[in-house]
Coordinates of C-alpha atoms in Angstrom, one line a residue:
M1 CA 0.0 0.0 0.0
Q2 CA 1.4 3.4 -1.0
I3 CA 0.4 6.9 -0.1
Q4 CA -0.2 7.8 -3.7
Q5 CA -2.6 4.9 -4.1
L6 CA -4.6 6.1 -1.0
A7 CA -4.7 9.6 -2.5
Y8 CA -6.1 8.2 -5.8
F9 CA -8.6 6.1 -3.7
V10 CA -9.8 9.1 -1.8
A11 CA -10.1 11.2 -4.9
V12 CA -12.3 8.6 -6.6
A13 CA -14.4 8.2 -3.5
R14 CA -15.0 11.9 -3.4
T15 CA -15.7 12.5 -7.1
R16 CA -17.4 9.1 -7.7
H17 CA -15.8 9.2 -11.1
F18 CA -12.4 7.7 -12.3
T19 CA -11.8 10.3 -15.0
H20 CA -12.7 13.3 -12.8
A21 CA -10.4 11.9 -10.1
A22 CA -7.6 11.4 -12.6
D23 CA -7.9 15.0 -13.7
E24 CA -7.9 16.2 -10.1
C25 CA -4.8 14.2 -9.3
G26 CA -3.0 15.2 -12.6
V27 CA -2.6 11.7 -14.0
S28 CA -4.1 9.8 -16.8
Q29 CA -7.3 7.8 -16.1
P30 CA -5.6 4.4 -17.0
S31 CA -2.8 5.1 -14.6
L32 CA -5.1 5.9 -11.8
S33 CA -7.3 2.9 -12.5
K34 CA -4.3 0.6 -12.5
Q35 CA -3.1 1.9 -9.1
I36 CA -6.6 1.4 -7.7
R37 CA -6.6 -2.2 -8.9
V38 CA -3.1 -2.7 -7.4
L39 CA -4.4 -1.4 -4.1
E40 CA -7.5 -3.6 -4.2
N41 CA -5.3 -6.7 -5.0
S42 CA -3.0 -5.9 -2.1
L43 CA -6.0 -5.7 0.2
G44 CA -7.7 -8.8 -1.3
T45 CA -11.0 -7.1 -1.9
A46 CA -12.8 -4.6 -4.1
L47 CA -13.1 -1.0 -2.9
F48 CA -15.5 0.2 -5.6
V49 CA -18.6 -1.1 -7.3
R50 CA -18.1 -0.1 -11.0
E51 CA -21.3 0.3 -12.9
R52 CA -21.9 2.0 -16.2
G53 CA -22.0 5.7 -15.4
A54 CA -21.7 5.3 -11.7
V55 CA -19.0 4.4 -9.1
S56 CA -19.9 3.6 -5.5
L57 CA -17.9 2.3 -2.5
T58 CA -18.1 -1.3 -1.4
P59 CA -18.4 -2.0 2.4
A60 CA -14.6 -2.5 2.4
G61 CA -14.2 0.9 0.7
E62 CA -16.5 2.5 3.2
A63 CA -14.3 1.0 6.0
L64 CA -11.1 2.2 4.5
L65 CA -12.1 5.8 3.5
P66 CA -11.9 7.5 7.0
H67 CA -8.5 5.9 7.7
A68 CA -7.2 6.8 4.3
Q69 CA -8.3 10.4 4.8
E70 CA -6.6 10.5 8.2
I71 CA -3.4 9.1 6.8
L72 CA -3.3 11.7 4.1
I73 CA -4.0 14.5 6.6
E74 CA -1.1 13.2 8.8
V75 CA 1.2 13.0 5.8
D76 CA 0.4 16.5 4.8
E77 CA 0.9 17.9 8.3
G78 CA 4.2 16.0 8.5
L79 CA 5.4 17.5 5.3
R80 CA 4.3 21.0 6.3
A81 CA 6.2 20.6 9.6
V82 CA 9.3 19.5 7.8
R83 CA 9.1 22.5 5.5
E84 CA 8.6 24.9 8.4
V85 CA 11.6 23.4 10.3
S86 CA 13.8 23.5 7.2
G87 CA 12.7 27.1 6.6
L88 CA 13.5 27.9 10.3
Q89 CA 9.9 28.9 10.9
R90 CA 9.7 26.4 13.8
G91 CA 12.2 24.5 15.9
R92 CA 14.1 24.7 19.2
V93 CA 17.7 25.5 20.2
R94 CA 18.9 24.3 23.6
I95 CA 22.1 26.3 24.4
G96 CA 24.2 26.4 27.5
A97 CA 27.0 28.8 28.6
T98 CA 28.7 30.0 31.7
P99 CA 27.4 33.0 33.5
S100 CA 30.2 35.2 32.2
M101 CA 29.4 34.3 28.7
W102 CA 25.7 35.0 29.1
D103 CA 26.6 38.4 30.5
G104 CA 29.2 39.3 27.9
L105 CA 28.5 37.4 24.7
M106 CA 25.2 35.7 24.4
S107 CA 22.6 38.3 25.1
G108 CA 23.3 40.1 21.8
T109 CA 23.2 36.9 19.9
L110 CA 19.9 35.8 21.5
A111 CA 18.2 39.1 20.7
A112 CA 19.4 39.0 17.1
F113 CA 18.4 35.4 16.6
R114 CA 15.0 35.9 18.1
A115 CA 14.4 38.9 15.8
A116 CA 15.4 36.8 12.8
H117 CA 13.6 33.6 13.7
P118 CA 10.7 34.4 16.1
G119 CA 9.2 30.9 15.6
I120 CA 12.3 29.2 17.0
E121 CA 12.1 28.3 20.7
L122 CA 15.2 29.2 22.7
E123 CA 16.0 27.2 25.9
V124 CA 19.0 28.4 27.8
T125 CA 21.1 26.8 30.6
E126 CA 23.7 28.4 32.8
G127 CA 26.5 26.5 34.5
G128 CA 30.1 25.7 34.6
S129 CA 31.9 23.9 31.8
R130 CA 31.7 20.6 33.6
T131 CA 28.0 20.9 34.1
L132 CA 27.4 21.9 30.5
T133 CA 29.5 19.0 29.1
R134 CA 27.5 16.6 31.2
G135 CA 24.3 18.2 29.8
L136 CA 25.6 17.6 26.3
G137 CA 26.4 14.0 27.1
R138 CA 22.9 13.4 28.4
G139 CA 21.3 15.0 25.4
D140 CA 19.8 17.8 27.4
L141 CA 21.6 20.5 25.3
D142 CA 22.2 20.9 21.6
L143 CA 25.1 23.4 21.9
A144 CA 27.2 24.7 24.7
L145 CA 29.9 27.3 25.1
V146 CA 32.6 25.6 27.2
I147 CA 36.2 26.1 28.1
V148 CA 38.8 24.0 26.3
P149 CA 40.7 21.8 26.6
L150 CA 37.9 19.5 27.8
R151 CA 38.6 17.6 31.0
A152 CA 39.4 13.9 31.0
G153 CA 36.2 11.8 31.3
D154 CA 34.1 14.3 29.4
P155 CA 31.6 12.8 26.9
D156 CA 32.5 12.2 23.2
L157 CA 32.1 15.8 22.1
V158 CA 33.2 18.0 19.2
A159 CA 34.5 21.4 20.5
T160 CA 35.3 24.1 17.9
P161 CA 37.4 26.9 19.4
L162 CA 35.8 30.3 18.8
L163 CA 37.3 32.9 21.1
R164 CA 40.5 33.3 23.1
E165 CA 40.3 36.0 25.7
R166 CA 42.9 37.5 28.1
L167 CA 42.0 37.5 31.8
V168 CA 42.3 40.5 34.1
L169 CA 42.2 41.1 37.8
A170 CA 39.0 42.8 38.8
R171 CA 39.4 45.6 41.3
P172 CA 37.0 48.3 42.7
A173 CA 36.9 51.6 40.8
G174 CA 37.3 54.9 42.6
T175 CA 38.9 53.5 45.7
P176 CA 42.6 53.2 46.7
S177 CA 44.1 50.0 45.4
R178 CA 47.6 48.5 45.1
F179 CA 46.8 47.8 41.5
G180 CA 46.2 50.2 38.6
D181 CA 45.8 50.0 34.9
D182 CA 49.4 48.8 34.2
P183 CA 49.9 45.1 33.7
I184 CA 51.0 43.0 36.6
A185 CA 52.6 39.6 37.1
V186 CA 50.9 36.6 38.6
A187 CA 53.6 36.8 41.3
D188 CA 52.1 40.1 42.4
L189 CA 49.0 38.3 43.6
E190 CA 50.9 36.6 46.5
G191 CA 49.2 37.5 49.7
V192 CA 46.4 39.4 47.9
P193 CA 42.9 38.5 49.1
L194 CA 41.1 36.7 46.2
V195 CA 37.5 36.0 45.7
T196 CA 37.1 32.6 44.0
F197 CA 34.4 30.8 42.2
R198 CA 32.7 27.6 43.2
E199 CA 33.8 24.2 42.1
G200 CA 33.2 23.5 38.4
Y201 CA 34.2 26.9 37.2
D202 CA 37.3 27.0 35.0
L203 CA 38.2 30.5 36.4
R204 CA 38.7 28.9 39.9
D205 CA 41.1 26.4 38.5
T206 CA 42.9 28.9 36.3
T207 CA 43.5 31.2 39.2
T208 CA 44.6 28.5 41.6
N209 CA 46.9 26.8 39.1
A210 CA 48.5 30.2 38.1
C211 CA 49.3 31.0 41.7
L212 CA 50.7 27.5 42.3
D213 CA 52.9 27.7 39.2
A214 CA 54.3 31.0 40.4
G215 CA 55.3 29.3 43.7
F216 CA 52.7 30.3 46.2
E217 CA 49.3 29.3 47.6
P218 CA 46.5 31.8 46.8
T219 CA 45.1 33.8 49.7
L220 CA 41.3 33.2 49.7
A221 CA 39.1 36.0 51.0
I222 CA 35.8 34.4 50.0
E223 CA 35.4 31.0 48.3
G224 CA 32.6 29.4 46.3
G225 CA 30.7 32.2 44.6
E226 CA 28.8 32.5 41.4
M227 CA 29.8 35.2 38.9
G228 CA 27.3 37.8 40.0
A229 CA 28.3 37.3 43.7
V230 CA 32.0 37.3 43.0
L231 CA 31.8 40.7 41.2
R232 CA 29.6 42.1 43.9
F233 CA 32.1 41.0 46.6
V234 CA 34.9 42.8 44.6
E235 CA 32.8 45.9 44.3
D236 CA 32.3 45.9 48.1
G237 CA 36.1 45.7 48.6
L238 CA 36.2 42.2 50.0
G239 CA 38.9 41.1 47.6
Y240 CA 40.0 40.8 44.0
A241 CA 39.1 38.2 41.3
V242 CA 40.5 36.9 38.1
V243 CA 37.8 37.3 35.4
P244 CA 37.3 37.8 31.7
P245 CA 37.1 41.5 30.9
M246 CA 33.7 41.1 29.1
V247 CA 31.9 40.8 32.5
L248 CA 33.2 44.3 33.5
A249 CA 31.5 46.1 30.7
S250 CA 28.2 46.3 32.6
R251 CA 30.0 47.0 36.0
P252 CA 30.9 50.6 36.3
G253 CA 32.1 50.0 39.8
L254 CA 34.9 47.7 38.7
R255 CA 38.1 48.1 36.7
G256 CA 40.4 45.4 35.2
T257 CA 44.1 45.2 35.6
P258 CA 45.9 43.2 32.8
I259 CA 47.8 40.1 33.9
E260 CA 50.8 39.7 31.6
R261 CA 53.6 37.6 33.3
P262 CA 52.5 35.1 32.4
R263 CA 49.5 36.2 30.3
L264 CA 46.4 34.4 31.6
T265 CA 43.9 33.4 28.9
R266 CA 41.1 31.0 28.3
T267 CA 39.7 29.5 25.1
I268 CA 36.0 29.3 24.6
A269 CA 34.7 26.6 22.2
L270 CA 31.3 25.7 20.9
A271 CA 30.6 22.1 21.7
H272 CA 28.1 19.5 20.6
R273 CA 27.8 15.7 20.5
R274 CA 30.1 14.0 18.0
T275 CA 27.5 11.3 17.1
E276 CA 24.6 13.5 16.2
A277 CA 24.1 16.1 13.4
L278 CA 23.1 19.5 14.6
P279 CA 19.4 20.4 14.0
L280 CA 18.9 23.1 11.4
A281 CA 17.9 25.7 14.0
S282 CA 21.1 25.0 16.0
Q283 CA 23.2 25.3 12.9
A284 CA 21.6 28.7 12.3
F285 CA 22.2 29.8 15.8
R286 CA 25.8 28.7 15.6
R287 CA 26.4 30.7 12.4
M288 CA 24.9 33.8 14.0
L289 CA 27.0 33.4 17.2
V290 CA 30.2 33.1 15.2
E291 CA 29.3 36.3 13.3
H292 CA 28.6 38.1 16.6
L293 CA 31.9 37.0 18.0
G294 CA 33.7 38.2 14.9
A295 CA 32.0 41.6 15.2
T296 CA 33.0 41.7 18.9
A297 CA 36.6 41.0 18.1
D298 CA 36.7 43.8 15.6
E299 CA 35.8 46.4 18.3
P300 CA 38.7 48.2 19.9
G301 CA 40.0 46.2 22.8
G302 CA 37.9 43.2 21.8
P303 CA 38.8 39.6 22.6
E304 CA 40.9 37.5 20.2
V305 CA 38.7 35.3 18.1
D306 CA 39.5 32.1 16.2
R307 CA 37.0 32.3 13.3
A308 CA 35.6 28.8 12.7

C-alpha cells in the first residue's frame, strides 16, 4: 500500500468518477485505474462497485475511507512541519553557557536570533563547563559554550574553538588600590585576598593553578561564589578576582588590571555531541553566534577570536 494509491482512492471516493479523479490528481485515467486495482489486489477485496456511469464504495471501501483520509492528513501535516523546520519557521535551540558568557557574549546573539527567527524556541542553561558537558552528554543540550581543553572523562564531544580572551584582575573603581591599569605579574598576587568561584568553574582552577605555578598558595578571602556574587564582593572591597574583561562592561564600579607575566587566557569553544548532526535551528544559531563574536573581536580592545 502506497500513499499515492490512497490519494487516488480518496479522490475517486470523493468524485465518484475515475476520469474526474484522474484530472484532479493530474494523472491519466488508465494510470489511476491501474493503481486502484493494485491497491485492491494488495487488500484482497474490491473497494468500488463499478457500474456504467456510476461508481460507489463497497463495504470495504467505506471502512477504508476515513482511515485513508486521516493518513493523508497526517502526511500533509508532517510535510508541512518539515518545510517549516527546514525554513526555520519552527524548531528549538537548547544552548548552554557559563554566567560570564551570558553576560558578555550571548545576550546580543539571543536578541538577534530571536528577531530573525521568532518561531524558534530558545532554551538556555547556565552553569560551569563541567555541568554543561554533562548536559551535552545526556542529550539535554544541543550546543554549549565551554572552556577547552575539555577535561578527562568528558563525553565524546566536538569542540570548535571560537574565542580566546585574556583574563584580568577585577578591582574596585574609585577607591585606593595596590593595582592600577598597568599590567601585573601573577607573582604580584601573592598575599592578595582573592574571591574565588565555586567548584566546576574554570576560572577557579585557572586562578589557583597560576598561583601554584608561580610558587605560592593563593590567599582566599571568599570562596565558592557565582559570577554575580563574585563581582559584587569585589565591588564591596572584599577582595580581587581573576575574570574575563567582558563581564566588567556592565559593571561601572569595577576596573580590570591586565595580567601579563605570564599572560592568563582561556579559550571558549562551541561544543556538541560528535555522534549527532546539529538540528537546522542549532546550525543557524551557531552561524549567528560566530558572526557576533567576529564583530565583537573587531571592536577596539575586543577579545581575540578564532573564526571557525
